[in-house]
mmCIF file of C-alpha atoms in Angstrom:
data_model
loop_
_atom_site.group_PDB
_atom_site.id
_atom_site.type_symbol
_atom_site.label_atom_id
_atom_site.label_comp_id
_atom_site.label_asym_id
_atom_site.label_seq_id
_atom_site.Cartn_x
_atom_site.Cartn_y
_atom_site.Cartn_z
ATOM 1 C CA UNK Y 201 144.788 -76.688 -79.183
ATOM 2 C CA UNK Y 202 147.168 -79.625 -79.570
ATOM 3 C CA UNK Y 203 149.676 -77.380 -81.277
ATOM 4 C CA UNK Y 204 149.342 -74.899 -78.451
ATOM 5 C CA UNK Y 205 149.819 -77.659 -75.950
ATOM 6 C CA UNK Y 206 152.924 -78.920 -77.701
ATOM 7 C CA UNK Y 207 154.691 -75.639 -78.383
ATOM 8 C CA UNK Y 208 153.284 -73.084 -75.969
ATOM 9 C CA UNK Y 209 152.140 -75.048 -72.981
ATOM 10 C CA UNK Y 210 153.209 -72.435 -70.501
ATOM 11 C CA UNK Y 211 151.636 -69.604 -72.408
ATOM 12 C CA UNK Y 212 148.407 -71.545 -72.822
ATOM 13 C CA UNK Y 213 148.243 -72.343 -69.133
ATOM 14 C CA UNK Y 214 149.024 -68.750 -68.198
ATOM 15 C CA UNK Y 215 151.754 -67.379 -65.912
ATOM 16 C CA UNK Y 216 152.858 -69.594 -63.078
ATOM 17 C CA UNK Y 217 152.354 -68.301 -59.580
ATOM 18 C CA UNK Y 218 155.410 -66.421 -58.187
ATOM 19 C CA UNK Y 219 157.163 -67.917 -55.178
ATOM 20 C CA UNK Y 220 159.318 -65.993 -52.673
ATOM 21 C CA UNK Y 221 162.616 -67.242 -51.277
ATOM 22 C CA UNK Y 222 164.475 -65.772 -48.291
ATOM 23 C CA UNK Y 223 168.237 -66.175 -48.420
ATOM 24 C CA UNK Y 224 170.820 -64.476 -46.149
ATOM 25 C CA UNK Y 225 168.303 -61.856 -45.105
ATOM 26 C CA UNK Y 226 167.251 -60.995 -48.693
ATOM 27 C CA UNK Y 227 163.893 -61.900 -50.287
ATOM 28 C CA UNK Y 228 163.878 -63.040 -53.911
ATOM 29 C CA UNK Y 229 160.926 -63.629 -56.273
ATOM 30 C CA UNK Y 230 161.119 -66.780 -58.416
ATOM 31 C CA UNK Y 231 158.918 -68.918 -60.678
ATOM 32 C CA UNK Y 232 160.016 -72.177 -59.079
ATOM 33 C CA UNK Y 233 159.698 -73.592 -55.605
ATOM 34 C CA UNK Y 234 163.166 -74.591 -54.426
ATOM 35 C CA UNK Y 235 163.485 -77.689 -52.332
ATOM 36 C CA UNK Y 236 165.864 -78.117 -49.379
ATOM 37 C CA UNK Y 237 168.775 -79.329 -51.534
ATOM 38 C CA UNK Y 238 168.469 -76.344 -53.842
ATOM 39 C CA UNK Y 239 168.433 -73.978 -50.887
ATOM 40 C CA UNK Y 240 171.619 -75.542 -49.507
ATOM 41 C CA UNK Y 241 173.358 -75.209 -52.865
ATOM 42 C CA UNK Y 242 172.326 -71.565 -53.158
ATOM 43 C CA UNK Y 243 173.563 -70.874 -49.652
ATOM 44 C CA UNK Y 244 176.915 -72.549 -50.353
ATOM 45 C CA UNK Y 245 177.622 -70.617 -53.553
ATOM 46 C CA UNK Y 246 176.487 -67.333 -52.007
ATOM 47 C CA UNK Y 247 178.860 -67.822 -49.064
ATOM 48 C CA UNK Y 248 181.657 -68.682 -51.464
ATOM 49 C CA UNK Y 249 181.116 -65.453 -53.406
ATOM 50 C CA UNK Y 250 181.046 -63.393 -50.206
ATOM 51 C CA UNK Y 251 184.333 -64.889 -48.990
ATOM 52 C CA UNK Y 252 186.207 -64.219 -52.209
ATOM 53 C CA UNK Y 253 188.354 -61.036 -51.822
ATOM 54 C CA UNK Y 254 187.574 -58.235 -54.165
ATOM 55 C CA UNK Y 255 190.414 -57.286 -56.497
ATOM 56 C CA UNK Y 256 191.768 -53.930 -55.297
ATOM 57 C CA UNK Y 257 192.134 -51.076 -57.723
ATOM 58 C CA UNK Y 258 195.889 -50.956 -57.073
ATOM 59 C CA UNK Y 259 196.229 -54.551 -58.256
ATOM 60 C CA UNK Y 260 195.200 -53.517 -61.713
ATOM 61 C CA UNK Y 261 198.219 -53.065 -63.918
ATOM 62 C CA UNK Y 262 198.940 -49.395 -64.579
ATOM 63 C CA UNK Y 263 201.709 -48.232 -66.863
ATOM 64 C CA UNK Y 264 202.710 -44.801 -65.613
ATOM 65 C CA UNK Y 265 204.709 -44.077 -68.767
ATOM 66 C CA UNK Y 266 201.393 -43.470 -70.517
ATOM 67 C CA UNK Y 267 201.154 -40.187 -68.559
ATOM 68 C CA UNK Y 268 204.770 -39.057 -69.012
ATOM 69 C CA UNK Y 269 203.769 -35.738 -70.571
ATOM 70 C CA UNK Y 270 201.525 -34.958 -67.587
ATOM 71 C CA UNK Y 271 204.252 -35.774 -65.053
ATOM 72 C CA UNK Y 272 206.763 -33.594 -66.892
ATOM 73 C CA UNK Y 273 204.318 -30.698 -66.731
ATOM 74 C CA UNK Y 274 203.769 -31.223 -62.995
ATOM 75 C CA UNK Y 275 207.527 -31.190 -62.491
ATOM 76 C CA UNK Y 276 207.454 -27.510 -63.455
ATOM 77 C CA UNK Y 277 204.708 -26.856 -60.908
ATOM 78 C CA UNK Y 278 206.792 -28.585 -58.249
ATOM 79 C CA UNK Y 279 209.603 -26.099 -58.895
ATOM 80 C CA UNK Y 280 207.082 -23.265 -58.630
ATOM 81 C CA UNK Y 281 206.087 -24.642 -55.221
ATOM 82 C CA UNK Y 282 209.733 -24.716 -54.094
ATOM 83 C CA UNK Y 283 210.161 -21.103 -55.200
ATOM 84 C CA UNK Y 284 206.929 -19.958 -53.555
ATOM 85 C CA UNK Y 285 207.828 -21.494 -50.187
ATOM 86 C CA UNK Y 286 211.371 -20.134 -50.198
ATOM 87 C CA UNK Y 287 212.946 -23.555 -50.616
ATOM 88 C CA UNK Y 288 213.825 -22.707 -54.190
ATOM 89 C CA UNK Y 289 216.671 -20.552 -52.909
ATOM 90 C CA UNK Y 290 218.482 -23.771 -51.983
ATOM 91 C CA UNK Y 291 216.755 -26.642 -53.805
ATOM 92 C CA UNK Y 292 215.881 -27.114 -57.455
ATOM 93 C CA UNK Y 293 214.244 -29.799 -59.558
ATOM 94 C CA UNK Y 294 217.044 -31.545 -61.420
ATOM 95 C CA UNK Y 295 215.134 -34.165 -63.387
ATOM 96 C CA UNK Y 296 212.149 -36.508 -63.441
ATOM 97 C CA UNK Y 297 212.096 -40.094 -64.673
ATOM 98 C CA UNK Y 298 208.934 -42.058 -65.386
ATOM 99 C CA UNK Y 299 209.014 -45.843 -65.095
ATOM 100 C CA UNK Y 300 206.137 -48.290 -65.610
ATOM 101 C CA UNK Y 301 205.457 -48.563 -61.859
ATOM 102 C CA UNK Y 302 207.317 -45.572 -60.351
ATOM 103 C CA UNK Y 303 207.917 -41.872 -60.901
ATOM 104 C CA UNK Y 304 211.270 -40.601 -59.607
ATOM 105 C CA UNK Y 305 211.746 -36.903 -58.842
ATOM 106 C CA UNK Y 306 215.371 -35.799 -58.585
ATOM 107 C CA UNK Y 307 216.237 -32.692 -56.540
ATOM 108 C CA UNK Y 308 219.568 -30.887 -56.415
ATOM 109 C CA UNK Y 309 221.219 -27.871 -54.805
ATOM 110 C CA UNK Y 310 222.321 -24.546 -56.233
ATOM 111 C CA UNK Y 311 225.553 -24.872 -54.254
ATOM 112 C CA UNK Y 312 228.256 -27.201 -55.547
ATOM 113 C CA UNK Y 313 230.185 -27.443 -52.274
ATOM 114 C CA UNK Y 314 229.437 -30.715 -50.508
ATOM 115 C CA UNK Y 315 230.379 -29.416 -47.040
ATOM 116 C CA UNK Y 316 227.975 -26.509 -47.409
ATOM 117 C CA UNK Y 317 225.204 -28.713 -48.788
ATOM 118 C CA UNK Y 318 225.066 -30.862 -45.648
ATOM 119 C CA UNK Y 319 224.728 -27.718 -43.525
ATOM 120 C CA UNK Y 320 222.105 -26.221 -45.850
ATOM 121 C CA UNK Y 321 219.990 -29.372 -45.558
ATOM 122 C CA UNK Y 322 220.188 -29.336 -41.754
ATOM 123 C CA UNK Y 323 219.337 -25.652 -41.724
ATOM 124 C CA UNK Y 324 216.215 -25.796 -43.890
ATOM 125 C CA UNK Y 325 215.077 -29.039 -42.235
ATOM 126 C CA UNK Y 326 215.378 -27.483 -38.763
ATOM 127 C CA UNK Y 327 213.542 -24.334 -39.880
ATOM 128 C CA UNK Y 328 210.689 -26.386 -41.375
ATOM 129 C CA UNK Y 329 210.322 -28.707 -38.394
ATOM 130 C CA UNK Y 330 210.314 -25.826 -35.897
ATOM 131 C CA UNK Y 331 206.589 -25.617 -36.688
ATOM 132 C CA UNK Y 332 204.102 -28.446 -35.998
ATOM 133 C CA UNK Y 333 203.347 -30.665 -38.950
ATOM 134 C CA UNK Y 334 205.018 -33.185 -41.251
ATOM 135 C CA UNK Y 335 208.769 -33.600 -41.314
ATOM 136 C CA UNK Y 336 210.735 -31.851 -44.042
ATOM 137 C CA UNK Y 337 211.143 -35.101 -45.980
ATOM 138 C CA UNK Y 338 207.413 -35.821 -45.665
ATOM 139 C CA UNK Y 339 206.568 -32.353 -46.990
ATOM 140 C CA UNK Y 340 208.715 -32.905 -50.096
ATOM 141 C CA UNK Y 341 207.213 -36.336 -50.663
ATOM 142 C CA UNK Y 342 203.557 -35.486 -50.015
ATOM 143 C CA UNK Y 343 203.722 -32.482 -52.319
ATOM 144 C CA UNK Y 344 204.963 -34.711 -55.117
ATOM 145 C CA UNK Y 345 202.205 -37.293 -54.684
ATOM 146 C CA UNK Y 346 199.509 -34.621 -54.526
ATOM 147 C CA UNK Y 347 200.702 -32.651 -57.541
ATOM 148 C CA UNK Y 348 201.156 -35.730 -59.682
ATOM 149 C CA UNK Y 349 198.164 -37.725 -58.478
ATOM 150 C CA UNK Y 350 200.317 -40.704 -57.550
ATOM 151 C CA UNK Y 351 199.800 -43.520 -55.122
ATOM 152 C CA UNK Y 352 202.346 -43.243 -52.323
ATOM 153 C CA UNK Y 353 203.929 -46.552 -53.349
ATOM 154 C CA UNK Y 354 204.583 -45.178 -56.847
ATOM 155 C CA UNK Y 355 206.431 -41.991 -55.829
ATOM 156 C CA UNK Y 356 210.161 -41.624 -55.093
ATOM 157 C CA UNK Y 357 212.066 -38.431 -54.225
ATOM 158 C CA UNK Y 358 215.878 -38.502 -54.459
ATOM 159 C CA UNK Y 359 218.231 -35.668 -53.473
ATOM 160 C CA UNK Y 360 221.919 -35.621 -54.458
ATOM 161 C CA UNK Y 361 224.729 -33.149 -53.866
ATOM 162 C CA UNK Y 362 225.942 -33.565 -57.440
ATOM 163 C CA UNK Y 363 224.739 -34.987 -60.737
ATOM 164 C CA UNK Y 364 228.199 -34.766 -62.271
ATOM 165 C CA UNK Y 365 229.159 -38.342 -63.120
ATOM 166 C CA UNK Y 366 232.854 -37.495 -62.749
ATOM 167 C CA UNK Y 367 232.380 -36.628 -59.058
ATOM 168 C CA UNK Y 368 231.656 -38.905 -56.112
ATOM 169 C CA UNK Y 369 228.248 -38.533 -54.491
ATOM 170 C CA UNK Y 370 228.699 -37.755 -50.792
ATOM 171 C CA UNK Y 371 225.284 -36.382 -49.800
ATOM 172 C CA UNK Y 372 222.109 -38.329 -50.583
ATOM 173 C CA UNK Y 373 218.490 -38.572 -49.406
ATOM 174 C CA UNK Y 374 216.116 -41.180 -50.789
ATOM 175 C CA UNK Y 375 212.440 -40.827 -49.800
ATOM 176 C CA UNK Y 376 209.845 -43.495 -50.580
ATOM 177 C CA UNK Y 377 206.803 -45.217 -49.073
ATOM 178 C CA UNK Y 378 206.982 -48.816 -47.922
ATOM 179 C CA UNK Y 379 204.929 -51.038 -45.585
ATOM 180 C CA UNK Y 380 202.648 -48.198 -44.544
ATOM 181 C CA UNK Y 381 205.305 -45.655 -43.604
ATOM 182 C CA UNK Y 382 207.730 -43.213 -45.148
ATOM 183 C CA UNK Y 383 211.316 -44.423 -45.466
ATOM 184 C CA UNK Y 384 214.238 -41.966 -45.613
ATOM 185 C CA UNK Y 385 217.595 -43.350 -46.723
ATOM 186 C CA UNK Y 386 220.558 -41.058 -46.216
ATOM 187 C CA UNK Y 387 224.259 -40.650 -46.741
ATOM 188 C CA UNK Y 388 226.350 -37.766 -45.416
ATOM 189 C CA UNK Y 389 229.895 -36.521 -46.078
ATOM 190 C CA UNK Y 390 232.436 -38.316 -43.927
ATOM 191 C CA UNK Y 391 234.525 -36.412 -41.444
ATOM 192 C CA UNK Y 392 232.384 -33.277 -41.327
ATOM 193 C CA UNK Y 393 231.671 -32.142 -37.781
ATOM 194 C CA UNK Y 394 228.761 -29.667 -37.702
ATOM 195 C CA UNK Y 395 228.599 -27.260 -34.757
ATOM 196 C CA UNK Y 396 226.295 -24.329 -33.964
ATOM 197 C CA UNK Y 397 227.364 -20.977 -32.533
ATOM 198 C CA UNK Y 398 224.307 -18.970 -31.479
ATOM 199 C CA UNK Y 399 224.506 -15.334 -30.388
ATOM 200 C CA UNK Y 400 221.460 -13.668 -28.754
ATOM 201 C CA UNK Y 401 221.185 -10.320 -26.913
ATOM 202 C CA UNK Y 402 221.712 -12.105 -23.587
ATOM 203 C CA UNK Y 403 225.101 -13.392 -24.815
ATOM 204 C CA UNK Y 404 226.567 -9.936 -25.461
ATOM 205 C CA UNK Y 405 229.187 -9.068 -22.823
ATOM 206 C CA UNK Y 406 229.451 -5.326 -23.418
ATOM 207 C CA UNK Y 407 228.738 -2.619 -20.830
ATOM 208 C CA UNK Y 408 225.073 -2.160 -21.757
ATOM 209 C CA UNK Y 409 222.532 -4.840 -22.477
ATOM 210 C CA UNK Y 410 222.043 -5.012 -26.219
ATOM 211 C CA UNK Y 411 218.580 -5.239 -27.689
ATOM 212 C CA UNK Y 412 217.476 -7.180 -30.735
ATOM 213 C CA UNK Y 413 217.822 -4.189 -33.025
ATOM 214 C CA UNK Y 414 221.335 -3.463 -31.749
ATOM 215 C CA UNK Y 415 222.405 -7.081 -32.302
ATOM 216 C CA UNK Y 416 221.024 -7.115 -35.819
ATOM 217 C CA UNK Y 417 222.843 -3.895 -36.654
ATOM 218 C CA UNK Y 418 226.181 -4.823 -35.096
ATOM 219 C CA UNK Y 419 226.274 -8.475 -36.122
ATOM 220 C CA UNK Y 420 225.724 -8.462 -39.852
ATOM 221 C CA UNK Y 421 227.091 -11.377 -41.861
ATOM 222 C CA UNK Y 422 230.065 -9.367 -43.127
ATOM 223 C CA UNK Y 423 230.865 -8.115 -39.635
ATOM 224 C CA UNK Y 424 230.663 -11.583 -38.097
ATOM 225 C CA UNK Y 425 232.858 -13.142 -40.805
ATOM 226 C CA UNK Y 426 235.373 -10.322 -40.310
ATOM 227 C CA UNK Y 427 235.536 -11.056 -36.574
ATOM 228 C CA UNK Y 428 235.909 -14.785 -37.148
ATOM 229 C CA UNK Y 429 238.897 -14.159 -39.434
ATOM 230 C CA UNK Y 430 240.415 -11.852 -36.811
ATOM 231 C CA UNK Y 431 240.043 -14.576 -34.195
ATOM 232 C CA UNK Y 432 241.636 -17.164 -36.495
ATOM 233 C CA UNK Y 433 244.624 -14.956 -37.342
ATOM 234 C CA UNK Y 434 245.259 -14.282 -33.655
ATOM 235 C CA UNK Y 435 244.825 -17.899 -32.586
ATOM 236 C CA UNK Y 436 247.119 -19.417 -35.184
ATOM 237 C CA UNK Y 437 249.708 -16.626 -35.341
ATOM 238 C CA UNK Y 438 252.339 -18.661 -33.455
ATOM 239 C CA UNK Y 439 253.165 -22.335 -33.472
ATOM 240 C CA UNK Y 440 254.344 -24.369 -30.465
ATOM 241 C CA UNK Y 441 256.633 -26.310 -32.800
ATOM 242 C CA UNK Y 442 259.917 -25.228 -34.346
ATOM 243 C CA UNK Y 443 260.082 -24.585 -38.061
ATOM 244 C CA UNK Y 444 256.314 -24.466 -38.397
ATOM 245 C CA UNK Y 445 254.630 -21.512 -40.046
ATOM 246 C CA UNK Y 446 250.833 -21.692 -39.858
ATOM 247 C CA UNK Y 447 249.064 -20.053 -42.768
ATOM 248 C CA UNK Y 448 245.415 -19.179 -43.374
ATOM 249 C CA UNK Y 449 244.311 -19.798 -46.954
ATOM 250 C CA UNK Y 450 240.877 -18.350 -47.884
ATOM 251 C CA UNK Y 451 238.555 -20.325 -50.142
ATOM 252 C CA UNK Y 452 236.319 -17.609 -51.623
ATOM 253 C CA UNK Y 453 232.586 -18.250 -51.596
ATOM 254 C CA UNK Y 454 229.728 -15.859 -52.287
ATOM 255 C CA UNK Y 455 227.614 -16.822 -49.272
ATOM 256 C CA UNK Y 456 229.872 -18.665 -46.813
ATOM 257 C CA UNK Y 457 233.176 -18.128 -45.035
ATOM 258 C CA UNK Y 458 235.591 -20.925 -45.967
ATOM 259 C CA UNK Y 459 239.318 -21.268 -45.343
ATOM 260 C CA UNK Y 460 242.107 -23.735 -44.535
ATOM 261 C CA UNK Y 461 244.753 -23.395 -41.832
ATOM 262 C CA UNK Y 462 247.894 -25.339 -42.726
ATOM 263 C CA UNK Y 463 251.225 -26.311 -41.115
ATOM 264 C CA UNK Y 464 249.722 -26.658 -37.653
ATOM 265 C CA UNK Y 465 251.041 -28.895 -34.894
ATOM 266 C CA UNK Y 466 249.649 -30.046 -31.548
ATOM 267 C CA UNK Y 467 246.292 -28.409 -32.224
ATOM 268 C CA UNK Y 468 244.141 -31.521 -32.539
ATOM 269 C CA UNK Y 469 246.737 -34.281 -32.180
ATOM 270 C CA UNK Y 470 248.662 -33.434 -29.018
ATOM 271 C CA UNK Y 471 251.051 -36.400 -28.792
ATOM 272 C CA UNK Y 472 251.958 -37.890 -32.151
ATOM 273 C CA UNK Y 473 255.699 -38.365 -31.795
ATOM 274 C CA UNK Y 474 257.395 -41.349 -30.149
ATOM 275 C CA UNK Y 475 258.851 -39.998 -26.862
ATOM 276 C CA UNK Y 476 261.399 -42.820 -26.465
ATOM 277 C CA UNK Y 477 262.871 -42.321 -29.920
ATOM 278 C CA UNK Y 478 262.852 -38.544 -29.468
ATOM 279 C CA UNK Y 479 264.844 -38.789 -26.222
ATOM 280 C CA UNK Y 480 267.387 -41.061 -27.881
ATOM 281 C CA UNK Y 481 267.742 -38.722 -30.868
ATOM 282 C CA UNK Y 482 268.072 -35.772 -28.495
ATOM 283 C CA UNK Y 483 271.007 -37.397 -26.706
ATOM 284 C CA UNK Y 484 272.699 -37.778 -30.098
ATOM 285 C CA UNK Y 485 272.117 -34.119 -30.919
ATOM 286 C CA UNK Y 486 269.408 -34.643 -33.563
ATOM 287 C CA UNK Y 487 266.170 -32.669 -33.773
ATOM 288 C CA UNK Y 488 263.046 -34.767 -33.267
ATOM 289 C CA UNK Y 489 260.623 -32.774 -35.407
ATOM 290 C CA UNK Y 490 258.348 -35.685 -36.231
ATOM 291 C CA UNK Y 491 255.201 -34.151 -34.800
ATOM 292 C CA UNK Y 492 252.409 -34.484 -37.349
ATOM 293 C CA UNK Y 493 251.517 -31.544 -39.541
ATOM 294 C CA UNK Y 494 247.848 -30.683 -39.314
ATOM 295 C CA UNK Y 495 245.553 -29.019 -41.825
ATOM 296 C CA UNK Y 496 242.145 -27.798 -40.659
ATOM 297 C CA UNK Y 497 239.303 -26.822 -43.021
ATOM 298 C CA UNK Y 498 236.572 -24.463 -41.753
ATOM 299 C CA UNK Y 499 233.192 -23.613 -43.279
ATOM 300 C CA UNK Y 500 230.909 -21.036 -41.618
ATOM 301 C CA UNK Y 501 227.316 -20.361 -42.647
ATOM 302 C CA UNK Y 502 225.594 -17.281 -41.218
ATOM 303 C CA UNK Y 503 221.871 -17.664 -40.430
ATOM 304 C CA UNK Y 504 220.004 -14.671 -38.929
ATOM 305 C CA UNK Y 505 217.056 -15.328 -36.621
ATOM 306 C CA UNK Y 506 214.489 -13.335 -34.656
ATOM 307 C CA UNK Y 507 216.837 -12.635 -31.722
ATOM 308 C CA UNK Y 508 220.317 -12.650 -33.222
ATOM 309 C CA UNK Y 509 222.095 -15.139 -35.453
ATOM 310 C CA UNK Y 510 223.527 -18.644 -35.640
ATOM 311 C CA UNK Y 511 226.794 -19.719 -37.221
ATOM 312 C CA UNK Y 512 226.871 -23.239 -38.646
ATOM 313 C CA UNK Y 513 230.455 -24.465 -38.422
ATOM 314 C CA UNK Y 514 231.712 -27.527 -40.270
ATOM 315 C CA UNK Y 515 235.236 -28.572 -39.316
ATOM 316 C CA UNK Y 516 237.378 -31.167 -41.062
ATOM 317 C CA UNK Y 517 240.950 -32.139 -40.304
ATOM 318 C CA UNK Y 518 243.840 -33.917 -41.985
ATOM 319 C CA UNK Y 519 247.284 -34.951 -40.749
ATOM 320 C CA UNK Y 520 250.584 -35.386 -42.560
ATOM 321 C CA UNK Y 521 254.048 -36.492 -41.572
ATOM 322 C CA UNK Y 522 256.160 -33.942 -39.732
ATOM 323 C CA UNK Y 523 259.352 -35.503 -41.088
ATOM 324 C CA UNK Y 524 258.988 -33.641 -44.377
ATOM 325 C CA UNK Y 525 259.021 -29.851 -44.680
ATOM 326 C CA UNK Y 526 256.481 -29.894 -47.510
ATOM 327 C CA UNK Y 527 253.769 -32.508 -47.358
ATOM 328 C CA UNK Y 528 252.260 -33.304 -50.740
ATOM 329 C CA UNK Y 529 248.530 -33.452 -51.287
ATOM 330 C CA UNK Y 530 248.583 -37.254 -51.204
ATOM 331 C CA UNK Y 531 250.590 -37.233 -47.987
ATOM 332 C CA UNK Y 532 247.687 -36.083 -45.825
ATOM 333 C CA UNK Y 533 245.334 -38.505 -44.064
ATOM 334 C CA UNK Y 534 241.792 -37.763 -42.892
ATOM 335 C CA UNK Y 535 241.628 -37.359 -39.092
ATOM 336 C CA UNK Y 536 238.381 -39.293 -39.178
ATOM 337 C CA UNK Y 537 240.405 -42.497 -39.465
ATOM 338 C CA UNK Y 538 242.612 -42.344 -36.351
ATOM 339 C CA UNK Y 539 241.863 -39.097 -34.522
ATOM 340 C CA UNK Y 540 238.091 -38.758 -34.620
ATOM 341 C CA UNK Y 541 237.675 -38.300 -30.848
ATOM 342 C CA UNK Y 542 240.436 -35.675 -30.754
ATOM 343 C CA UNK Y 543 238.789 -33.763 -33.595
ATOM 344 C CA UNK Y 544 235.399 -33.908 -31.865
ATOM 345 C CA UNK Y 545 236.918 -32.500 -28.674
ATOM 346 C CA UNK Y 546 238.747 -29.765 -30.578
ATOM 347 C CA UNK Y 547 235.584 -28.733 -32.451
ATOM 348 C CA UNK Y 548 233.660 -28.369 -29.180
ATOM 349 C CA UNK Y 549 236.437 -26.261 -27.678
ATOM 350 C CA UNK Y 550 236.864 -23.905 -30.619
ATOM 351 C CA UNK Y 551 233.111 -23.272 -30.778
ATOM 352 C CA UNK Y 552 233.257 -21.897 -27.232
ATOM 353 C CA UNK Y 553 236.324 -19.787 -28.065
ATOM 354 C CA UNK Y 554 234.668 -18.254 -31.115
ATOM 355 C CA UNK Y 555 231.439 -17.557 -29.224
ATOM 356 C CA UNK Y 556 233.370 -15.819 -26.430
ATOM 357 C CA UNK Y 557 235.244 -13.747 -28.988
ATOM 358 C CA UNK Y 558 232.053 -12.678 -30.777
ATOM 359 C CA UNK Y 559 230.226 -11.954 -27.510
ATOM 360 C CA UNK Y 560 232.819 -9.347 -26.543
ATOM 361 C CA UNK Y 561 232.427 -7.371 -29.776
ATOM 362 C CA UNK Y 562 230.229 -4.219 -29.833
#
């Protein structure tokens, strides 16, 4: 009994009576009876534990390069999605890069012409956003995160006009998630002035009111481009300046109508010569042919719609010295620098002229 008392006193006495303790609304069973000090200590440490923020799952370090093979496979599915939705006719997956904390999806265009690319982007963005729902950039981004199972903060979509390192990048879209919202960074070609020329049945100025079917039949892409070229040849046939011979130079393209008109004068820039000097030279019997030479670049994209069609026009202009008969390539200056307002006004005016010309065609 002494041995029992020394070594197994609790067992010899039998189990101690259970006590209950109520703490923060919870009831606990215990073998001891806590005093007031113990209760205060328990309350303090419990409150401390409750106030400590839980470590979020995102805070755990995740190396995304461990799943590189999976992301590369999903890149193929992303291209399938582009093709299935019709976007694949313009956009393609160029590359995918996996970093420890980010996955970057690079998209490119089938076209290599920067002027056309800016118009293509506006066109497909407008068509997508004509319906309720996410923006075009959001649709590209959300599809990536869903296909690849990424947190929004880990996904980046980048779109470039070219991936040729020898060429300057002029068009860019960078799409990423930051501070709870989607951020779209952008860069567009300088000097390009996009304009829309829309022709619907109500715009046709023929004897009878044309219906949708008649418009679609009469205004095919080839027919419209043919009429635009006819308008251009008539408009620029004569020059208001002596010794100027405007010329239309086509720039062949499979889908778009592109051309330059060179050796123009007083089209965009009306008053470029110095009138005082010109009067003085005139008195001396010299010709004052210093009016700037202008070169205009046109790009037309034909987009059919339910009622008729829309032409996307991008117009760029350059000026060169009128003192020389032949201005070298390096002798031209972008109108964006000194004649931006004049070019804007000219673009608005020529859009109306072209629309009137097309509206009178059968």
